[in-house]
XYZ file of C-alpha atoms in Angstrom:
743
model
C 80.985 -78.555 54.102
C 81.783 -76.890 50.787
C 78.597 -78.277 49.206
C 76.352 -76.935 51.974
C 77.983 -73.512 51.801
C 77.678 -73.518 48.012
C 73.989 -74.428 48.185
C 73.352 -71.654 50.699
C 75.253 -69.199 48.510
C 73.356 -70.267 45.390
C 69.934 -70.053 47.063
C 70.681 -66.653 48.541
C 71.811 -65.417 45.125
C 68.646 -66.781 43.501
C 66.444 -65.140 46.119
C 68.123 -61.810 45.544
C 67.849 -62.169 41.756
C 64.176 -63.088 42.077
C 63.453 -60.139 44.367
C 65.005 -57.785 41.844
C 62.680 -59.085 39.130
C 59.473 -58.426 41.107
C 57.193 -55.438 40.630
C 57.447 -52.539 43.065
C 53.938 -53.290 44.246
C 55.160 -56.548 45.759
C 57.414 -54.687 48.175
C 54.525 -52.458 49.278
C 52.843 -55.535 50.726
C 55.965 -57.206 52.180
C 58.015 -56.196 55.185
C 61.748 -55.778 54.600
C 62.624 -57.581 57.827
C 60.639 -60.640 56.761
C 62.570 -60.814 53.492
C 65.882 -60.381 55.319
C 65.037 -63.178 57.736
C 64.086 -65.561 54.937
C 67.374 -64.887 53.157
C 69.516 -65.359 56.281
C 68.091 -67.383 59.182
C 65.986 -69.761 57.058
C 68.797 -70.458 54.589
C 71.167 -71.120 57.457
C 68.903 -73.985 58.549
C 69.235 -75.518 55.088
C 73.024 -75.276 55.310
C 73.040 -76.964 58.717
C 70.875 -79.768 57.363
C 73.161 -80.381 54.394
C 76.380 -79.922 56.383
C 75.403 -81.995 59.418
C 71.952 -83.558 59.291
C 72.164 -85.276 55.922
C 75.614 -86.678 56.701
C 74.513 -88.160 60.025
C 71.222 -89.464 58.616
C 73.099 -91.287 55.875
C 75.745 -92.508 58.292
C 73.169 -93.767 60.814
C 71.095 -95.484 58.134
C 74.116 -97.256 56.661
C 75.362 -98.238 60.120
C 71.955 -99.634 61.061
C 71.558 -101.620 57.836
C 75.112 -102.944 57.560
C 75.628 -103.587 61.277
C 72.192 -105.208 61.476
C 73.005 -107.538 58.596
C 76.327 -108.576 60.141
C 74.705 -109.079 63.547
C 72.003 -111.334 62.082
C 74.668 -113.406 60.340
C 76.701 -113.821 63.547
C 73.989 -114.040 66.228
C 70.376 -113.822 64.944
C 68.867 -114.052 68.404
C 70.954 -111.292 69.965
C 70.534 -109.195 66.816
C 66.748 -109.365 67.100
C 66.925 -108.329 70.747
C 69.322 -105.466 69.964
C 67.077 -104.124 67.190
C 63.836 -104.601 69.098
C 63.614 -100.930 70.186
C 64.064 -99.619 66.604
C 60.303 -99.430 65.756
C 59.649 -97.588 69.021
C 62.475 -95.152 68.269
C 61.002 -94.496 64.816
C 57.495 -93.941 66.221
C 58.801 -91.611 68.940
C 60.891 -89.669 66.441
C 57.916 -89.340 64.085
C 55.755 -88.006 66.901
C 58.514 -85.569 67.877
C 58.725 -84.415 64.273
C 54.979 -83.741 64.087
C 55.059 -81.850 67.369
C 58.249 -79.881 66.930
C 57.917 -78.786 63.299
C 55.126 -76.224 63.927
C 56.976 -75.012 67.023
C 60.241 -74.492 65.122
C 58.439 -72.840 62.223
C 56.858 -70.464 64.702
C 60.337 -69.681 66.082
C 61.465 -68.736 62.581
C 58.372 -66.583 62.079
C 58.875 -64.755 65.351
C 62.545 -64.159 64.546
C 61.382 -62.658 61.265
C 58.941 -60.408 63.146
C 61.758 -59.353 65.453
C 63.916 -58.549 62.415
C 61.068 -56.450 61.003
C 60.775 -54.560 64.259
C 64.515 -53.906 64.407
C 64.758 -52.869 60.743
C 61.797 -50.497 60.927
C 62.958 -48.993 64.223
C 66.431 -48.236 62.871
C 65.342 -47.002 59.450
C 62.622 -44.841 61.005
C 64.643 -43.585 63.942
C 64.255 -39.940 62.876
C 60.451 -40.221 62.977
C 60.576 -42.006 66.318
C 62.737 -39.307 67.849
C 60.724 -36.505 66.217
C 57.547 -37.708 67.933
C 59.301 -38.826 71.166
C 58.139 -42.406 70.734
C 61.307 -44.058 72.049
C 59.619 -45.693 75.041
C 56.782 -46.991 72.899
C 59.176 -48.498 70.344
C 61.306 -50.010 73.101
C 58.233 -51.675 74.579
C 57.278 -53.055 71.155
C 60.791 -54.415 70.712
C 60.702 -55.995 74.175
C 57.432 -57.660 73.254
C 58.932 -59.132 70.077
C 62.017 -60.368 71.930
C 59.800 -61.912 74.586
C 57.788 -63.754 71.930
C 60.959 -65.208 70.434
C 62.191 -66.210 73.889
C 58.897 -67.854 74.884
C 58.694 -69.841 71.657
C 62.312 -70.957 71.974
C 61.622 -72.127 75.533
C 58.630 -74.116 74.265
C 60.733 -75.716 71.514
C 63.481 -76.500 74.011
C 60.987 -78.175 76.346
C 59.831 -80.402 73.507
C 63.434 -81.293 72.736
C 64.171 -81.914 76.423
C 61.221 -84.318 76.593
C 61.778 -86.290 73.400
C 65.566 -86.378 72.963
C 66.325 -88.303 76.187
C 63.542 -90.741 75.305
C 64.943 -91.304 71.805
C 68.427 -91.786 73.266
C 67.152 -94.080 76.038
C 65.160 -96.562 73.954
C 68.162 -98.084 72.103
C 69.860 -98.613 75.454
C 67.035 -100.954 76.444
C 68.059 -103.231 73.594
C 71.693 -102.956 74.668
C 70.774 -103.818 78.258
C 68.868 -106.907 77.135
C 71.793 -107.992 74.929
C 74.242 -107.563 77.818
C 72.048 -109.554 80.197
C 71.413 -112.381 77.750
C 75.033 -112.342 76.551
C 76.408 -112.431 80.094
C 74.091 -115.291 81.002
C 75.211 -117.194 77.901
C 78.924 -116.617 78.511
C 78.976 -117.449 82.203
C 76.461 -120.300 82.112
C 78.137 -123.571 83.167
C 79.061 -125.702 80.160
C 78.229 -129.370 79.685
C 81.849 -130.377 80.313
C 82.033 -129.837 84.044
C 81.334 -126.293 85.127
C 84.142 -124.250 83.527
C 83.061 -120.890 82.172
C 83.270 -120.120 78.492
C 85.613 -117.219 79.179
C 88.121 -119.158 81.232
C 91.619 -119.151 79.817
C 90.964 -116.361 77.292
C 91.890 -112.699 77.176
C 88.846 -110.369 77.071
C 88.708 -108.107 74.014
C 90.352 -104.734 74.675
C 92.478 -105.921 77.589
C 96.128 -104.959 77.172
C 98.735 -107.703 77.133
C 101.913 -105.656 77.012
C 105.276 -107.234 76.165
C 107.769 -107.582 79.014
C 110.605 -105.090 78.668
C 114.231 -106.151 79.076
C 114.672 -104.382 82.409
C 111.488 -105.927 83.822
C 112.585 -109.385 82.673
C 116.044 -108.847 84.148
C 114.578 -107.779 87.504
C 112.416 -110.921 87.548
C 115.275 -113.239 86.468
C 113.434 -113.905 83.219
C 114.722 -115.271 79.918
C 116.865 -112.552 78.306
C 117.695 -114.567 75.189
C 114.417 -113.553 73.537
C 115.553 -109.944 73.177
C 117.029 -108.752 69.845
C 120.678 -108.029 69.122
C 120.009 -104.282 68.996
C 119.187 -104.271 72.725
C 121.768 -102.648 75.006
C 121.984 -104.802 78.174
C 123.501 -101.899 80.109
C 120.501 -99.600 79.640
C 117.796 -102.083 78.708
C 116.993 -99.826 75.771
C 117.328 -100.173 72.014
C 120.780 -99.168 70.703
C 119.634 -95.783 69.513
C 121.845 -92.833 70.577
C 119.032 -90.977 72.298
C 118.040 -90.097 75.837
C 114.576 -91.286 74.778
C 115.582 -94.636 73.215
C 112.671 -97.086 73.637
C 112.851 -99.987 76.114
C 113.738 -103.324 74.524
C 110.885 -105.776 73.956
C 111.189 -109.451 72.917
C 111.867 -110.089 69.244
C 108.501 -110.998 67.760
C 107.743 -114.283 66.021
C 104.446 -116.006 65.321
C 100.873 -114.808 64.782
C 100.160 -111.128 65.503
C 96.395 -111.601 65.769
C 95.577 -110.019 62.433
C 92.813 -107.407 62.606
C 92.943 -106.354 66.238
C 91.243 -102.987 65.587
C 90.127 -100.665 62.811
C 93.070 -99.782 60.579
C 95.112 -102.721 61.881
C 95.599 -105.854 59.786
C 98.099 -108.679 59.892
C 100.329 -106.675 57.537
C 99.723 -102.950 58.060
C 98.739 -100.188 60.467
C 96.988 -97.305 58.712
C 98.102 -93.867 59.884
C 96.654 -90.814 58.126
C 99.004 -87.842 57.833
C 96.785 -84.744 57.939
C 98.148 -82.140 55.540
C 96.807 -78.674 56.196
C 96.094 -76.263 53.385
C 99.121 -74.099 52.574
C 96.711 -71.219 51.974
C 94.560 -71.657 55.011
C 96.589 -72.991 57.908
C 99.096 -70.959 59.921
C 101.418 -73.845 60.767
C 101.447 -75.083 57.161
C 102.185 -71.589 55.880
C 105.073 -71.095 58.293
C 106.509 -74.552 57.680
C 106.337 -73.993 53.927
C 108.524 -70.924 54.368
C 111.077 -72.778 56.484
C 111.347 -75.994 54.447
C 109.761 -76.781 51.038
C 106.997 -79.433 51.228
C 109.049 -81.703 48.944
C 111.918 -81.683 51.449
C 109.487 -82.322 54.279
C 108.172 -85.453 52.539
C 111.690 -86.779 52.005
C 112.547 -86.261 55.675
C 109.374 -87.990 56.866
C 110.199 -91.007 54.704
C 113.736 -91.088 56.104
C 112.535 -90.893 59.715
C 110.078 -93.707 59.097
C 112.841 -95.863 57.610
C 114.952 -95.296 60.724
C 112.077 -96.066 63.104
C 111.246 -99.259 61.181
C 114.743 -100.506 62.033
C 114.615 -99.832 65.773
C 110.971 -100.169 66.844
C 109.099 -103.484 66.998
C 105.883 -103.417 64.937
C 105.018 -107.145 65.274
C 105.044 -108.140 61.627
C 103.107 -105.086 60.525
C 104.226 -102.150 58.399
C 103.145 -98.681 59.452
C 101.470 -97.243 56.358
C 101.372 -93.445 56.359
C 98.590 -92.154 54.095
C 98.696 -88.443 53.128
C 95.337 -86.685 53.532
C 94.770 -83.223 52.081
C 92.546 -81.019 54.255
C 89.410 -79.661 52.585
C 89.065 -76.536 54.706
C 90.988 -73.871 56.545
C 92.344 -74.350 60.034
C 89.269 -72.924 61.822
C 86.576 -74.445 59.565
C 84.658 -76.722 61.931
C 82.287 -78.042 59.243
C 85.128 -79.074 56.935
C 87.059 -80.513 59.888
C 84.110 -82.714 60.846
C 83.710 -83.935 57.275
C 87.444 -84.645 57.047
C 87.366 -86.639 60.279
C 84.426 -88.705 59.048
C 86.329 -89.509 55.860
C 89.485 -90.454 57.785
C 87.542 -92.730 60.134
C 84.881 -94.221 57.871
C 86.276 -94.159 54.334
C 89.991 -94.613 54.950
C 89.489 -96.645 58.119
C 92.576 -95.265 59.843
C 93.890 -96.419 63.199
C 95.239 -92.930 63.929
C 95.633 -89.460 62.486
C 98.997 -87.743 62.626
C 98.133 -84.073 63.010
C 94.950 -82.089 62.429
C 93.641 -78.548 61.831
C 95.216 -76.010 64.165
C 92.012 -74.369 65.396
C 89.082 -76.664 64.541
C 88.501 -78.934 67.531
C 85.709 -80.854 65.789
C 88.301 -82.885 63.853
C 89.847 -84.515 66.909
C 86.518 -84.762 68.734
C 84.855 -86.511 65.786
C 87.775 -88.922 65.421
C 87.644 -89.700 69.137
C 83.907 -90.355 68.933
C 84.651 -92.876 66.192
C 87.466 -94.549 68.116
C 90.357 -93.179 66.036
C 93.529 -91.871 67.696
C 94.536 -88.270 66.982
C 98.203 -87.546 67.694
C 99.482 -83.980 67.652
C 96.106 -82.540 66.635
C 95.220 -78.882 67.174
C 96.946 -76.053 69.018
C 96.271 -75.243 72.656
C 93.668 -77.970 73.164
C 92.362 -77.761 76.767
C 93.265 -80.602 79.105
C 89.557 -81.262 79.623
C 89.336 -82.348 75.964
C 92.079 -84.942 76.496
C 90.330 -86.283 79.594
C 86.862 -86.385 78.008
C 88.112 -88.048 74.814
C 90.539 -90.510 76.424
C 92.339 -92.563 75.259
C 92.192 -91.133 71.739
C 93.959 -87.739 71.923
C 97.744 -87.465 72.373
C 100.293 -84.695 72.025
C 103.762 -83.391 72.762
C 103.681 -80.035 74.546
C 101.702 -79.483 77.739
C 98.044 -78.446 77.745
C 97.157 -74.906 78.890
C 96.044 -76.230 82.286
C 99.288 -78.149 82.759
C 101.471 -75.246 81.672
C 99.582 -72.843 83.941
C 100.801 -74.733 87.019
C 104.356 -73.452 86.517
C 103.235 -70.165 84.967
C 100.999 -69.530 87.973
C 103.865 -70.284 90.358
C 106.196 -67.979 88.418
C 103.722 -65.106 88.337
C 102.647 -65.383 91.972
C 106.058 -66.203 93.491
C 108.405 -64.113 91.339
C 106.369 -61.281 89.810
C 103.299 -60.472 91.877
C 103.721 -57.742 94.488
C 106.959 -56.413 92.968
C 107.913 -53.508 90.731
C 107.730 -53.917 86.956
C 111.519 -53.600 86.911
C 112.010 -55.129 83.447
C 109.587 -52.810 81.664
C 110.223 -49.444 80.014
C 110.716 -46.122 81.784
C 106.949 -45.542 81.896
C 106.253 -48.630 84.046
C 109.459 -49.891 85.691
C 108.974 -47.954 88.945
C 105.339 -49.021 89.352
C 103.896 -51.997 91.191
C 103.000 -54.699 88.726
C 99.480 -54.636 87.300
C 98.721 -57.652 85.131
C 96.884 -57.904 81.847
C 96.283 -61.057 79.829
C 95.925 -61.348 76.061
C 94.924 -64.754 74.799
C 93.649 -66.387 71.661
C 90.049 -67.581 71.627
C 88.080 -69.586 69.100
C 84.879 -68.428 67.393
C 82.985 -70.654 69.805
C 84.796 -69.920 73.105
C 86.595 -72.910 74.637
C 88.695 -71.244 77.347
C 85.967 -69.627 79.484
C 86.071 -72.375 82.102
C 89.849 -72.161 82.225
C 89.659 -68.379 82.720
C 87.321 -68.884 85.668
C 89.570 -71.558 87.173
C 92.641 -69.339 86.848
C 90.819 -66.371 88.383
C 89.628 -68.437 91.343
C 93.064 -69.968 91.960
C 94.784 -66.587 91.527
C 92.495 -64.982 94.076
C 93.509 -67.596 96.645
C 97.163 -66.681 96.058
C 96.730 -62.915 96.092
C 96.944 -62.497 92.313
C 94.469 -60.637 90.134
C 94.317 -59.922 86.408
C 93.281 -56.300 85.859
C 92.426 -56.688 82.159
C 91.746 -59.769 80.034
C 91.498 -59.324 76.270
C 90.883 -62.043 73.679
C 91.155 -62.223 69.908
C 90.216 -64.681 67.186
C 92.509 -65.762 64.389
C 91.631 -63.293 61.632
C 94.901 -61.824 60.361
C 93.137 -59.053 58.441
C 91.728 -57.748 61.731
C 94.931 -58.149 63.752
C 96.198 -54.536 63.308
C 92.922 -52.943 64.414
C 92.372 -55.411 67.259
C 95.951 -54.901 68.477
C 95.480 -51.125 68.634
C 92.324 -51.585 70.719
C 93.931 -54.105 73.073
C 97.007 -51.953 73.687
C 94.907 -48.822 74.237
C 92.894 -50.699 76.876
C 96.011 -52.055 78.593
C 97.619 -48.619 78.723
C 94.492 -46.813 79.941
C 94.002 -49.372 82.729
C 97.579 -48.966 83.942
C 98.727 -52.474 83.048
C 102.487 -52.827 83.501
C 102.861 -56.511 82.600
C 101.165 -58.260 79.666
C 100.935 -62.058 79.748
C 100.506 -63.381 76.214
C 99.036 -66.763 75.256
C 98.457 -67.032 71.533
C 99.858 -67.437 68.044
C 103.244 -66.093 66.831
C 101.794 -63.437 64.498
C 99.667 -61.355 66.876
C 102.712 -60.066 68.862
C 103.963 -58.444 65.649
C 100.938 -56.149 65.709
C 100.707 -55.815 69.486
C 104.314 -54.657 69.832
C 103.982 -52.238 66.901
C 100.822 -50.786 68.444
C 102.482 -50.440 71.860
C 105.427 -48.508 70.426
C 103.086 -46.309 68.391
C 101.208 -45.478 71.608
C 104.473 -44.825 73.516
C 103.742 -47.678 75.911
C 106.503 -50.079 77.001
C 105.186 -52.781 79.363
C 106.791 -56.043 80.401
C 105.909 -58.917 78.059
C 105.523 -62.377 79.614
C 105.675 -65.155 77.017
C 104.216 -68.559 77.752
C 105.731 -70.663 75.002
C 102.565 -70.948 72.930
C 102.969 -71.846 69.225
C 106.531 -70.679 68.442
C 106.310 -67.448 70.468
C 109.317 -68.789 72.385
C 111.382 -69.139 69.208
C 114.196 -66.798 68.233
C 112.915 -66.878 64.651
C 109.717 -65.073 65.621
C 111.212 -63.038 68.451
C 113.229 -61.113 65.852
C 110.024 -60.176 64.040
C 108.561 -58.320 67.007
C 109.260 -54.634 67.648
C 112.767 -54.663 69.207
C 111.976 -51.713 71.488
C 109.209 -53.806 73.017
C 110.783 -57.242 72.934
C 113.803 -56.201 74.966
C 111.302 -56.247 77.846
C 110.196 -59.847 77.093
C 110.708 -62.849 79.364
C 108.816 -65.914 80.482
C 108.556 -69.689 80.298
C 109.047 -72.287 77.591
C 108.446 -76.018 77.509
C 111.022 -76.371 74.729
C 114.614 -77.309 75.628
C 117.468 -74.835 75.836
C 118.799 -74.485 72.327
C 121.733 -76.398 70.896
C 123.379 -76.160 67.507
C 120.853 -77.310 64.949
C 122.921 -80.400 64.138
C 122.900 -81.376 67.838
C 119.114 -81.428 68.055
C 117.626 -84.874 68.727
C 115.976 -85.442 65.341
C 118.715 -83.827 63.225
C 121.468 -85.727 65.055
C 119.725 -89.122 64.774
C 119.101 -88.607 61.061
C 122.747 -87.710 60.554
C 123.913 -90.694 62.638
C 121.695 -93.206 60.818
C 122.255 -92.011 57.246
C 125.480 -90.019 57.449
C 123.495 -87.226 55.755
C 121.778 -84.055 56.914
C 117.959 -84.174 56.740
C 116.356 -82.641 53.658
C 114.049 -80.584 55.907
C 116.880 -79.271 58.051
C 114.775 -76.763 59.992
C 111.521 -78.652 60.506
C 112.895 -82.116 61.220
C 112.753 -81.296 64.929
C 109.030 -80.462 64.675
C 108.164 -83.552 62.604
C 109.970 -85.982 64.871
C 107.858 -86.048 68.092
C 104.518 -87.157 66.631
C 105.837 -89.947 64.417
C 108.150 -91.123 67.211
C 105.165 -91.204 69.578
C 103.236 -93.382 67.126
C 106.085 -95.882 66.788
C 106.688 -95.871 70.545
C 103.064 -96.729 71.326
C 103.034 -99.541 68.762
C 106.410 -100.847 70.006
C 105.281 -101.146 73.625
C 101.665 -102.195 72.961
C 102.474 -105.657 71.665
C 100.711 -107.482 68.819
C 97.207 -106.838 70.229
C 97.114 -103.221 69.048
C 94.065 -101.211 70.165
C 93.610 -97.673 71.529
C 93.597 -99.189 75.015
C 96.832 -101.120 74.544
C 98.386 -98.022 72.924
C 97.408 -96.040 76.038
C 98.725 -98.671 78.435
C 101.949 -98.831 76.429
C 102.700 -95.126 76.734
C 101.565 -95.062 80.359
C 104.084 -97.845 81.080
C 106.993 -95.915 79.541
C 109.612 -94.996 82.180
C 110.113 -91.203 82.441
C 113.185 -89.878 80.634
C 115.023 -86.581 80.240
C 114.916 -83.530 82.456
C 118.265 -81.940 81.590
C 118.582 -78.434 80.091
C 118.470 -79.687 76.489
C 116.255 -82.753 77.072
C 112.734 -82.087 78.399
C 111.313 -84.495 80.953
C 108.923 -86.806 79.101
C 106.341 -89.166 80.567
C 102.722 -90.227 80.202
C 100.017 -91.401 82.584
C 99.132 -90.470 86.137
C 102.430 -89.893 87.942
C 101.161 -87.160 90.250
C 102.670 -84.319 88.214
C 99.409 -82.706 87.124
C 96.247 -82.081 89.078
C 92.783 -80.827 88.254
C 92.532 -77.057 88.855
C 89.038 -77.657 90.268
C 89.328 -80.773 92.459
C 93.088 -80.816 93.017
C 93.123 -84.523 92.181
C 95.887 -86.056 90.102
C 94.857 -87.078 86.597
C 96.328 -88.903 83.589
C 98.692 -87.051 81.285
C 98.404 -87.579 77.522
C 101.125 -85.065 76.576
C 104.839 -85.799 76.496
C 106.646 -82.794 78.019
C 106.256 -82.232 81.769
C 108.701 -79.429 82.639
C 109.561 -75.834 81.685
C 112.505 -73.441 81.618
C 112.878 -69.697 82.258
C 114.226 -67.306 79.638
C 114.524 -63.637 78.700
C 115.208 -61.744 75.462
C 118.688 -60.364 74.901
C 118.444 -57.783 72.123
C 122.250 -57.514 71.857
C 123.110 -61.226 71.603
C 124.158 -62.252 68.096
C 123.754 -65.695 66.586
C 121.654 -68.068 64.507
C 117.943 -68.594 64.932
C 116.225 -71.965 64.497
C 116.226 -71.626 60.706
C 119.944 -70.785 60.559
C 119.625 -67.013 60.049
C 122.293 -64.901 61.779
C 121.242 -61.618 63.384
C 120.983 -59.799 66.712
C 118.385 -60.815 69.268
C 118.352 -64.168 71.095
C 116.548 -65.864 73.958
C 118.781 -66.386 76.992
C 118.022 -69.381 79.187
C 118.111 -68.603 82.898
C 120.327 -70.753 85.154
C 121.832 -72.452 82.076
C 118.443 -73.714 80.969
C 117.565 -75.545 84.173
C 114.146 -77.175 83.871
C 111.408 -77.095 86.478
C 108.810 -79.785 87.066
C 105.298 -78.719 88.172
C 105.500 -77.110 91.597
C 109.292 -76.640 91.461
C 109.556 -73.032 90.254
C 112.275 -71.221 92.257
C 110.235 -68.386 93.813
C 111.511 -65.442 95.796
C 112.369 -63.383 92.740
C 114.698 -64.382 89.916
C 117.518 -62.297 88.444
C 116.429 -62.057 84.834
C 118.169 -59.804 82.293
C 121.532 -60.647 83.850
C 123.625 -62.705 81.393
C 125.569 -64.335 84.228
C 124.984 -68.098 84.344
C 122.826 -68.053 81.214
C 123.188 -69.563 77.748
C 121.782 -68.782 74.307
C 122.931 -71.856 72.361
C 124.844 -74.774 73.868
C 127.949 -75.796 71.914
C 128.630 -72.456 70.214
C 131.804 -70.413 70.647
C 132.005 -69.104 74.184
C 129.193 -71.373 75.402
C 129.601 -74.650 77.292
C 129.075 -78.024 75.579
C 125.857 -79.966 75.972
C 125.504 -81.022 79.658
C 126.693 -84.542 80.427
C 123.243 -85.620 81.623
C 121.881 -84.891 78.130
C 124.582 -86.761 76.204
C 123.192 -90.108 74.939
C 125.120 -93.399 74.678
C 127.233 -93.871 71.547
C 126.617 -96.683 69.060
C 128.061 -97.458 65.597
C 126.205 -95.815 62.727
C 124.279 -98.119 60.360
C 125.268 -95.763 57.494
C 122.073 -96.475 55.576
C 121.202 -94.769 52.288
C 118.442 -92.163 52.379
C 115.232 -93.323 50.614
C 115.370 -90.594 47.975
C 117.687 -89.070 45.406
C 119.922 -86.453 47.018
C 119.907 -84.500 43.758
C 116.152 -83.934 44.219
C 116.583 -82.098 47.528
C 115.714 -78.432 47.118
C 118.641 -76.337 48.424
C 117.961 -74.144 51.483
C 116.916 -70.586 50.702
C 117.096 -67.454 52.795
C 113.336 -66.887 52.476
C 112.804 -67.390 56.198
C 115.565 -64.852 56.930
C 113.890 -62.130 54.890
C 110.234 -62.601 55.896
C-alpha cells in the first residue's frame, strides 16, 4: 500500500516538474483538463495496479505453480484434470485483454474530455454568462457526460461477458476432479465391497470432546477428567461465572498439522497491534495503560489460561504484528491480512484495524479466523464470512432489536421529558447521528431499520452521518446540530465513536439547543470515562442502552479479579485488563472445546456447543450459535450468532453522582443503571414507559459505600488460589499516572 501511494506521489511530482519546464507554446496547444486528467485519473489506475493487481497476480502465479507441483507429486492424474482448463483461461483472458484495453483507454480519454469541458466552463463562466450561453454549455456538458456513460456501459458489458467465463472455466476442472475423485473413493475395493471411506472421519468434520456434564448424564467414564474439574458444576475450577466446561485430560497423538497455523506443538495466533498514531482504540488505550504494562498483562493472562484450558499438547503462540497503516486504510489492511495469512501462516488474528473491513474480509477469504476485529461490523459480514469472524459485543443489527423495542415502546409517542426546557414539553421527534465509512456499509441497515420502524409507527425525521476525520469533527458537528435544531428534533440517537459527542455537545450548547441524547453503547460511549468529557449541560439529558455489565469496583471485574486470584497481584494494565480479556479467553475457549482436530469448523462447533452463561446485572448473558435470540431484520428467520454478549441494560447520566470512572479517576458525573442493572434479552425490553432520571432502585457501582454488594447470582464459586508468580519483574511495571484523568 505504501509503495503504490509513493509511486503515485512520485509520478505526479515528476509530471508537475516536467510541465513547469516546458515552453509556454506547449500549453497553447494542450487543454488544461486533459493535463489534469492525466495527472489524476490515469495515475490512480497505476496505484490500483501496484496496490492490488500486482499483488494478486504474484499471489495467483505462485499459488498455481506451487499448488500444481504439489498436486502432481500427490496425484498426477487428478492434477492434470484440475489444470486442464488453464490454457483456455489464459486464451480467454488474452482475448479479453485485447478487447477491453481500447475500450478502457477510450473511457480514460472521454473522462479527460469531460474534465476539459468542466474546467473551461468554470474558468470561462463570466464569458458564458455575458453572452447568455448557459443552455448551450449545459448541452455540451450533457453530451460529454453521456459519452463517458456510454463508453463505461460498453466496458461493463465486456467485463460482464468475459469475467463469468474466466471464473467458470476453472470450475470445470474442479467438477471433473470431484466426479473422478468421488468415483475413486466410493468404488468397491478388491477386499469385499467396503468403501474406502468407511471407518474414517472426513476432513473438516468436528469431533468434539465429551464434556463432564454430558458424560455424567450418559453414565460415562468420569475418571478421564482432570483434577481441576469441579464435579458439582462440571466446569474447570476457575472462580468465574464463565468457567469452561471440563473436557477429558488429553493423552496421545493430537493429529499434528490439522490446519494452517496448527502443528503438533503450536497454534499460531497473530496479535494485531494498531498504530499508536493512527488508530483511535490504540491511542485511547495508550493513555489508559502504557503499552509495556499491556504486554505484561497479556503474558500473565496467557499463563493463567494455559493452566486451566486444554490445548491438546499444543502451545498457543501469540505473535505480535505491527500494523502498516491507519485504522481506515483499506489498502494497508488488505496487505497486512495477506502477510498474516500467507507469510506468517496464522490460524487466527487477535484484533484488527478499527475501521478497515478489508482486513477481516481478506483473512476470511484465506481461511484465517479474525477474533475481535473491527468496530461496528454489520451482522451480514459475520454471516457472509462464517465461520471466520468472531467478536464480543453485539453487532448493530443484534443491538437494534432491543434499541428498537426501547425507542418504540418507551419513547415514541411521548413527550421529550428528559430534554432541556426548549424540548421537554414537545412530542418526541427523532434524529439519528451515526458513523459511516468512506465506502458506506450501513445503507442496507438504514433501509431495514426504516422499514421496520414504519411498521411500528416510528419514523426518523433526520439522519446524519460522519466519517472518522477528527480534524473535520468540529465543523461537521456544527452542521449536524444546526440541522437537528432547524428540523425540530427533540431526541438524538447516537451510534458512533467516543470522540464525536465531545464536539456535538459543545455545538449544541453553543446553539442553545438541549435535546435528549440516546446512547447505544457504541465504542466506549457508555463509559463514565468519556461521559465526563462531554458538555455537562448536554449530558445531563443522556440515557440509553449498554451491552456492558453494571459497574463494579475495578478489582471486582472478571479479568482483574481472576488475575489477582491466580497471582496474588494486581494486573500491570489495571484499567485495560478488562478489555484485553474477552478476545484471548474466546481463543482459548474455542481451542479447549474443539478437541485435537483444530480447524475453523471445529472451533465454530466448539463455541456453538458452549452452554449459555451469565445474565445477572454484572455478568452479561453469553452464548454462541443459533439459539433463537437473533433474527434477520429482512426475513425474520433465526440465524447463528458469532458474538458473545446477548443482552443489554438501561442507564441514564447522573451529573451529581460522585465516584471513580473506569480508569480510577474521581469526579462528578456517573452512569446510573436502571432497575439495579437488570439485563434484557432480545425482545424482553420492559415497555410502557420507564422511570429514568429517578435514582430510586438504581446503582452506579456495585460494592461501593452506600451501594449493595454484587448480586448473589453473579458471585462465582470459590477455589484456592494457585499463588503463581507473574511472568515479569514487578519492578519493571510502569506506575499508574493521572494522564487519563487530565485528558
